[in-house]
Short mmCIF file of C-alpha atoms and ligand atoms in Angstrom, two decimals:
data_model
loop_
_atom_site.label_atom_id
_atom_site.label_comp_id
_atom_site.label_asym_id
_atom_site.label_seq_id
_atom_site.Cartn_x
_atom_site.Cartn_y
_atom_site.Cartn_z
CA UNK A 220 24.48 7.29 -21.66
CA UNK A 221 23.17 5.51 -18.62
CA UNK A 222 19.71 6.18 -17.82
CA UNK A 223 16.70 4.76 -15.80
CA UNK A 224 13.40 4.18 -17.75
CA UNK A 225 11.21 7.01 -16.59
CA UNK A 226 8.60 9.48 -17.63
CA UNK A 227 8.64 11.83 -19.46
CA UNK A 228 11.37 9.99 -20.82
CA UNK A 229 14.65 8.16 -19.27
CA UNK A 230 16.32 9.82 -17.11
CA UNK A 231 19.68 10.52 -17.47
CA UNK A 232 22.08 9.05 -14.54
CA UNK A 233 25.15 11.15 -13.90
CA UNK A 234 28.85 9.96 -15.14
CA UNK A 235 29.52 8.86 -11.73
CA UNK A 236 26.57 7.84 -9.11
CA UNK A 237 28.57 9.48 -6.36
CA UNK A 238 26.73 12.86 -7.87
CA UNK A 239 22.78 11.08 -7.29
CA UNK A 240 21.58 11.45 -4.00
CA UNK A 241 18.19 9.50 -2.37
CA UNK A 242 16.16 12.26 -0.86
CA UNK A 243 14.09 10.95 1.99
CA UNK A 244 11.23 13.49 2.70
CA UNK A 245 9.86 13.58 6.70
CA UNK A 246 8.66 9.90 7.11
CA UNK A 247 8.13 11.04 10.37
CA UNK A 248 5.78 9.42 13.09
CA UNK A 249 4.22 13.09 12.82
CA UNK A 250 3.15 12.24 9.63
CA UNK A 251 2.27 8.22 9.49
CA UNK A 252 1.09 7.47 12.80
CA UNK A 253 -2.25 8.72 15.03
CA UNK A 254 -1.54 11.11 17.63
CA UNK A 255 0.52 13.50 15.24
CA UNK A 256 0.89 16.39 13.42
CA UNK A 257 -1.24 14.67 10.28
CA UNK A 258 -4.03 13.37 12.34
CA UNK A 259 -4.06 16.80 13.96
CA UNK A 260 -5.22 18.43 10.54
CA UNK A 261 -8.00 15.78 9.87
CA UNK A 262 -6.06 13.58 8.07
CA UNK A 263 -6.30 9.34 7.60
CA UNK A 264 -2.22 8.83 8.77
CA UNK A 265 -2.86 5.01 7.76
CA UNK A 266 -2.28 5.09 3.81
CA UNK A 267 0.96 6.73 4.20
CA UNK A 268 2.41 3.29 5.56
CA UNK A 269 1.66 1.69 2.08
CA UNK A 270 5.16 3.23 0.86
CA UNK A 271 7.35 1.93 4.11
CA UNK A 272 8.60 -1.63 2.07
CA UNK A 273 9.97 0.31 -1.62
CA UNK A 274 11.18 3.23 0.59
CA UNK A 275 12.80 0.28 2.35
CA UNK A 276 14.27 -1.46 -0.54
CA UNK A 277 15.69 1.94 -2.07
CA UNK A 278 16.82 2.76 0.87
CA UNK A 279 18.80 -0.62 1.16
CA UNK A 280 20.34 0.08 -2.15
CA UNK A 281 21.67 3.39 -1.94
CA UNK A 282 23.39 1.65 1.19
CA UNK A 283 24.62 -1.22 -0.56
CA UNK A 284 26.18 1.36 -3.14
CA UNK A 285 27.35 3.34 -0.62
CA UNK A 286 25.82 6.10 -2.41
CA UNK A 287 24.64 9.98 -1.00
CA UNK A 288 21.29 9.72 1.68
CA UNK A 289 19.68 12.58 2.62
CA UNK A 290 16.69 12.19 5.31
CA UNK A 291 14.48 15.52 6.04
CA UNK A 292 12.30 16.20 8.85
CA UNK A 293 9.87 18.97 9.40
CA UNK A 294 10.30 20.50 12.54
CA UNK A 295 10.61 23.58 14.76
CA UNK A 296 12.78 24.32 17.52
CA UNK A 297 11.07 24.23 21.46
CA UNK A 298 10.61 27.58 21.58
CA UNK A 299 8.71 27.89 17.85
CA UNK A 300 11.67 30.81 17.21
CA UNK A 301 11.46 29.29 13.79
CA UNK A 302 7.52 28.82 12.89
CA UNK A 303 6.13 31.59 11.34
CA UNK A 304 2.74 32.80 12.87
CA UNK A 305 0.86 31.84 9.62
CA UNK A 306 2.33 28.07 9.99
CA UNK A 307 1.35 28.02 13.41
CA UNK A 308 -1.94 28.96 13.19
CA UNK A 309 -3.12 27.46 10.04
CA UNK A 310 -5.55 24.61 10.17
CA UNK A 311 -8.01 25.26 12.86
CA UNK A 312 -7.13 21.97 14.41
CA UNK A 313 -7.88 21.64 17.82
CA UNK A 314 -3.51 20.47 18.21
CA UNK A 315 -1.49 23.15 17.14
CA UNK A 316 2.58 23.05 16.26
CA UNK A 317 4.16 22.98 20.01
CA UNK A 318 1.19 21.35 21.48
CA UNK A 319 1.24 18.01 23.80
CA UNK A 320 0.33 14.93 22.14
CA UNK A 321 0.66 11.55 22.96
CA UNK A 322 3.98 11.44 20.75
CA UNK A 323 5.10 14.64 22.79
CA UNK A 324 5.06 18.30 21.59
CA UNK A 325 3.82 18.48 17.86
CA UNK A 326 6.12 19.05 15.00
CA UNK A 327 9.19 20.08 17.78
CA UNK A 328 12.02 18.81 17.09
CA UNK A 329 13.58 15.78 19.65
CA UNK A 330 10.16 14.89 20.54
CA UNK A 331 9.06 11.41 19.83
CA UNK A 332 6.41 12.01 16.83
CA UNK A 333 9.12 14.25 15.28
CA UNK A 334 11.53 10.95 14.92
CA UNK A 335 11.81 9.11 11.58
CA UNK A 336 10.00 6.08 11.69
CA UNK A 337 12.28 3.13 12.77
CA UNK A 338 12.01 1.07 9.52
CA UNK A 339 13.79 4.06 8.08
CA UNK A 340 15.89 5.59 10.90
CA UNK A 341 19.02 7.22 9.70
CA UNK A 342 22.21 5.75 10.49
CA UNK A 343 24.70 7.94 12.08
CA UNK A 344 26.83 8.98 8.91
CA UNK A 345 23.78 10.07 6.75
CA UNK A 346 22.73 13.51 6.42
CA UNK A 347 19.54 14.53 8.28
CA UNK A 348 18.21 18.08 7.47
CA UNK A 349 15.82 19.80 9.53
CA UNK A 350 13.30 21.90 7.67
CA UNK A 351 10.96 24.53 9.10
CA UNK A 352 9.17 24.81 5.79
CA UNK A 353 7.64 22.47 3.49
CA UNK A 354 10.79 22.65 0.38
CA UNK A 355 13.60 21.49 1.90
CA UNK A 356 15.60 24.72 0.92
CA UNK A 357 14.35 27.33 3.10
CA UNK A 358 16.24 28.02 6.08
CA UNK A 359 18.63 25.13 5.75
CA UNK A 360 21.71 23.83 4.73
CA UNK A 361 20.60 21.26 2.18
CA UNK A 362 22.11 23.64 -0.70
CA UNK A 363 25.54 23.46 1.10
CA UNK A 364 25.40 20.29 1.89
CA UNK A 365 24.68 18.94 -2.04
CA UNK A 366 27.08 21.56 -3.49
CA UNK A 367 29.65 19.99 -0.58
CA UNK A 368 29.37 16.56 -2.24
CA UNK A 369 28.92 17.82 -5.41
CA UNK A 370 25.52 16.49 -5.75
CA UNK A 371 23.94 16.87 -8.96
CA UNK A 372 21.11 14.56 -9.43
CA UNK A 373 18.14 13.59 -6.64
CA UNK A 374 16.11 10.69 -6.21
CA UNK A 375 13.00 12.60 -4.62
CA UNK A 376 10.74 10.21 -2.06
CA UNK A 377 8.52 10.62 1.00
CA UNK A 378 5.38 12.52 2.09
CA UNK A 379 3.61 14.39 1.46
CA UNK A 380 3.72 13.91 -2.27
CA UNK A 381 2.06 17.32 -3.07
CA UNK A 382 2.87 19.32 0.31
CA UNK A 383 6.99 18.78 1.13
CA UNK A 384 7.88 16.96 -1.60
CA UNK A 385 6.09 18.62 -4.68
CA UNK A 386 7.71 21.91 -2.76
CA UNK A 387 11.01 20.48 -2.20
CA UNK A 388 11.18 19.12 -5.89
CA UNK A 389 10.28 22.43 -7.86
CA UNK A 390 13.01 24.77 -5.12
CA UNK A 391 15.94 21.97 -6.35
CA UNK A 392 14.59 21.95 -10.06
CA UNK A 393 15.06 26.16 -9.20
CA UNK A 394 18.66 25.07 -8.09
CA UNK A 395 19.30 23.19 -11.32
CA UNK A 396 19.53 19.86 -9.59
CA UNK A 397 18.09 16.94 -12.09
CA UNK A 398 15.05 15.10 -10.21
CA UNK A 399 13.48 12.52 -10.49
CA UNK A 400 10.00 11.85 -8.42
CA UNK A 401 10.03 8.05 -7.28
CA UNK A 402 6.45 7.40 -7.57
CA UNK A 403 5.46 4.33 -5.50
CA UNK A 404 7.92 5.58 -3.03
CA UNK A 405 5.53 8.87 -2.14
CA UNK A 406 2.52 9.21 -0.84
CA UNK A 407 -0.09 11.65 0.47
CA UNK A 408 -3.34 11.68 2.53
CA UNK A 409 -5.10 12.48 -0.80
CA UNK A 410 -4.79 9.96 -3.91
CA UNK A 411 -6.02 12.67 -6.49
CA UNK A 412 -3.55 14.83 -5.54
CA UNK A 413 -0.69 12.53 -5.76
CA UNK A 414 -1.89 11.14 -9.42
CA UNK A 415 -1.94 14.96 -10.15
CA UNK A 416 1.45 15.49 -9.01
CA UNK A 417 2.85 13.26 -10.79
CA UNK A 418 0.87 14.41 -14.08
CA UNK A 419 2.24 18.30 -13.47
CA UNK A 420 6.01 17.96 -12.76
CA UNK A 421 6.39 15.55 -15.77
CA UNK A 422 4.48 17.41 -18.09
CA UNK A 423 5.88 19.89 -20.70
CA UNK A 424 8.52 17.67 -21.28
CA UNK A 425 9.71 17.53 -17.75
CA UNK A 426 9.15 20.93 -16.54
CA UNK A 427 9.89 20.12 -13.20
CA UNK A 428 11.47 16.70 -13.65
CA UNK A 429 10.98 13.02 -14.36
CA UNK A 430 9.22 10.44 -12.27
CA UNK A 431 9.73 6.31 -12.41
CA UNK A 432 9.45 3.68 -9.51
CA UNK A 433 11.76 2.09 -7.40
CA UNK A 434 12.08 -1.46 -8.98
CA UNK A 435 13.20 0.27 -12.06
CA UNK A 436 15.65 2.55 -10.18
CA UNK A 437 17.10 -0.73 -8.16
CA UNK A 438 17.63 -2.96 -11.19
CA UNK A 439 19.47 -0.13 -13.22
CA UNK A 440 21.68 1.08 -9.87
CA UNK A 441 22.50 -2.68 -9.17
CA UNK A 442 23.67 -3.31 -12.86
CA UNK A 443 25.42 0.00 -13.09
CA UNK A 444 28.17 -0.70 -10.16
CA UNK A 445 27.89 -4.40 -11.12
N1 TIU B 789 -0.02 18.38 5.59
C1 TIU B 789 0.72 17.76 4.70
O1 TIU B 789 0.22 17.12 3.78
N2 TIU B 789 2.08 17.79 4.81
C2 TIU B 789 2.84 18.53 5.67
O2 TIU B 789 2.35 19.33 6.46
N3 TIU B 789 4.19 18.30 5.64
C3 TIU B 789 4.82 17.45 4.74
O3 TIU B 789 4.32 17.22 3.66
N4 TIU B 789 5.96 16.87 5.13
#
């Protein structure tokens, strides 16, 4: 069987790699650069940039393969229709969801902190979900969209590793989807917590998945269609 070295152990590729999909997770300017949503909750945007070149190189595989990308973005519409009172209020930051900032309102989607950062923009035939949670399941189409293309198998990346992504990984490992964390392709405002998120979803023999790091995942893809 074809498999990627990984922890807890390899992880098993699907027959065909049309079924593995690279999940992108909100590498938003919200999220990596001052002015937005992440700054606006007390948080140092500047280490989340560390992850921009692997993302970059995954990214450029997945292309070269032609294979299944899937960008999310957190984000509510104008009139906040779709942010629960709880979201919206959470924080006690003095910028709130819909506020003004110098990337435009926060966390609405079209504005210009809600946009995926330009090293990783989507290109017009890959799928772009728009979340209003933190998993990438609720309220969206993503489960359509992977049962669609008969997705099986998800290459899980982005930020933050223990807020959308940790979330997003444990509803698809609900969903029965195989997933694999891609660890130096993730990142988070707070190192302990992304060490420790790693640690818990490979534990217990994978209870929530596998995780192994993008020069490993490039090598194997590249050989596989090769
Ligand atoms: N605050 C934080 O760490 N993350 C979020 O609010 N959203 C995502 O993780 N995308």
């Amino acid at each position: 069987m074809n498999t990627i070295p990984a922890l807890p152990y390899d992880y098993p590729l699907p027959t065909s790699l049309d079924h593995l999909a690279l999940v992108i997770i909100d590498m938003q300017r919200d999220f990596l650069e001052p002015g937005g949503f992440g700054e606006a909750l007390g948080n140092d945007v500047s280490q989340l940039q560390a992850i921009v070149p692997q993302l970059e190189t995954l990214l450029q595989t997945f292309r070269e393969l032609d294979l299944p990308i899937i960008h999310t973005q957190e984000c509510h519409e104008p009139n906040l229709s779709d942010c629960p009172n709880s979201k919206l209020k959470r924080g006690n930051a003095n910028l709130r969801i819909g506020d003004r900032s110098a990337m435009g309102r926060i966390l609405v989607r079209g504005e210009p902190g809600n946009a995926i950062i330009p090293a990783l923009a989507p290109r017009p035939h890959e799928i772009v979900v728009h979340k209003p949670g933190k998993g990438a399941f609720y309220n969206t189409p993503l489960s359509s969209i992977l049962q669609k293309y008969e997705i099986t198998h998800l290459l899980i990346t982005g930020v933050t590793t223990e807020v959308c992504v940790q979330s997003t990984m444990r509803e698809a490992n609900d969903r029965g989807y195989e997933c694999l964390l891609v660890e130096d392709c993730t990142a988070s405002y707070f190192s302990a917590f992304k060490a420790a998120t790693i640690e818990m979803l490979r534990a217990q023999g994978g209870i929530i998945g596998w995780t192994s790091t993008a020069d490993k995942i490039c090598q194997k893809l590249s050989k596989a269609l090769s």
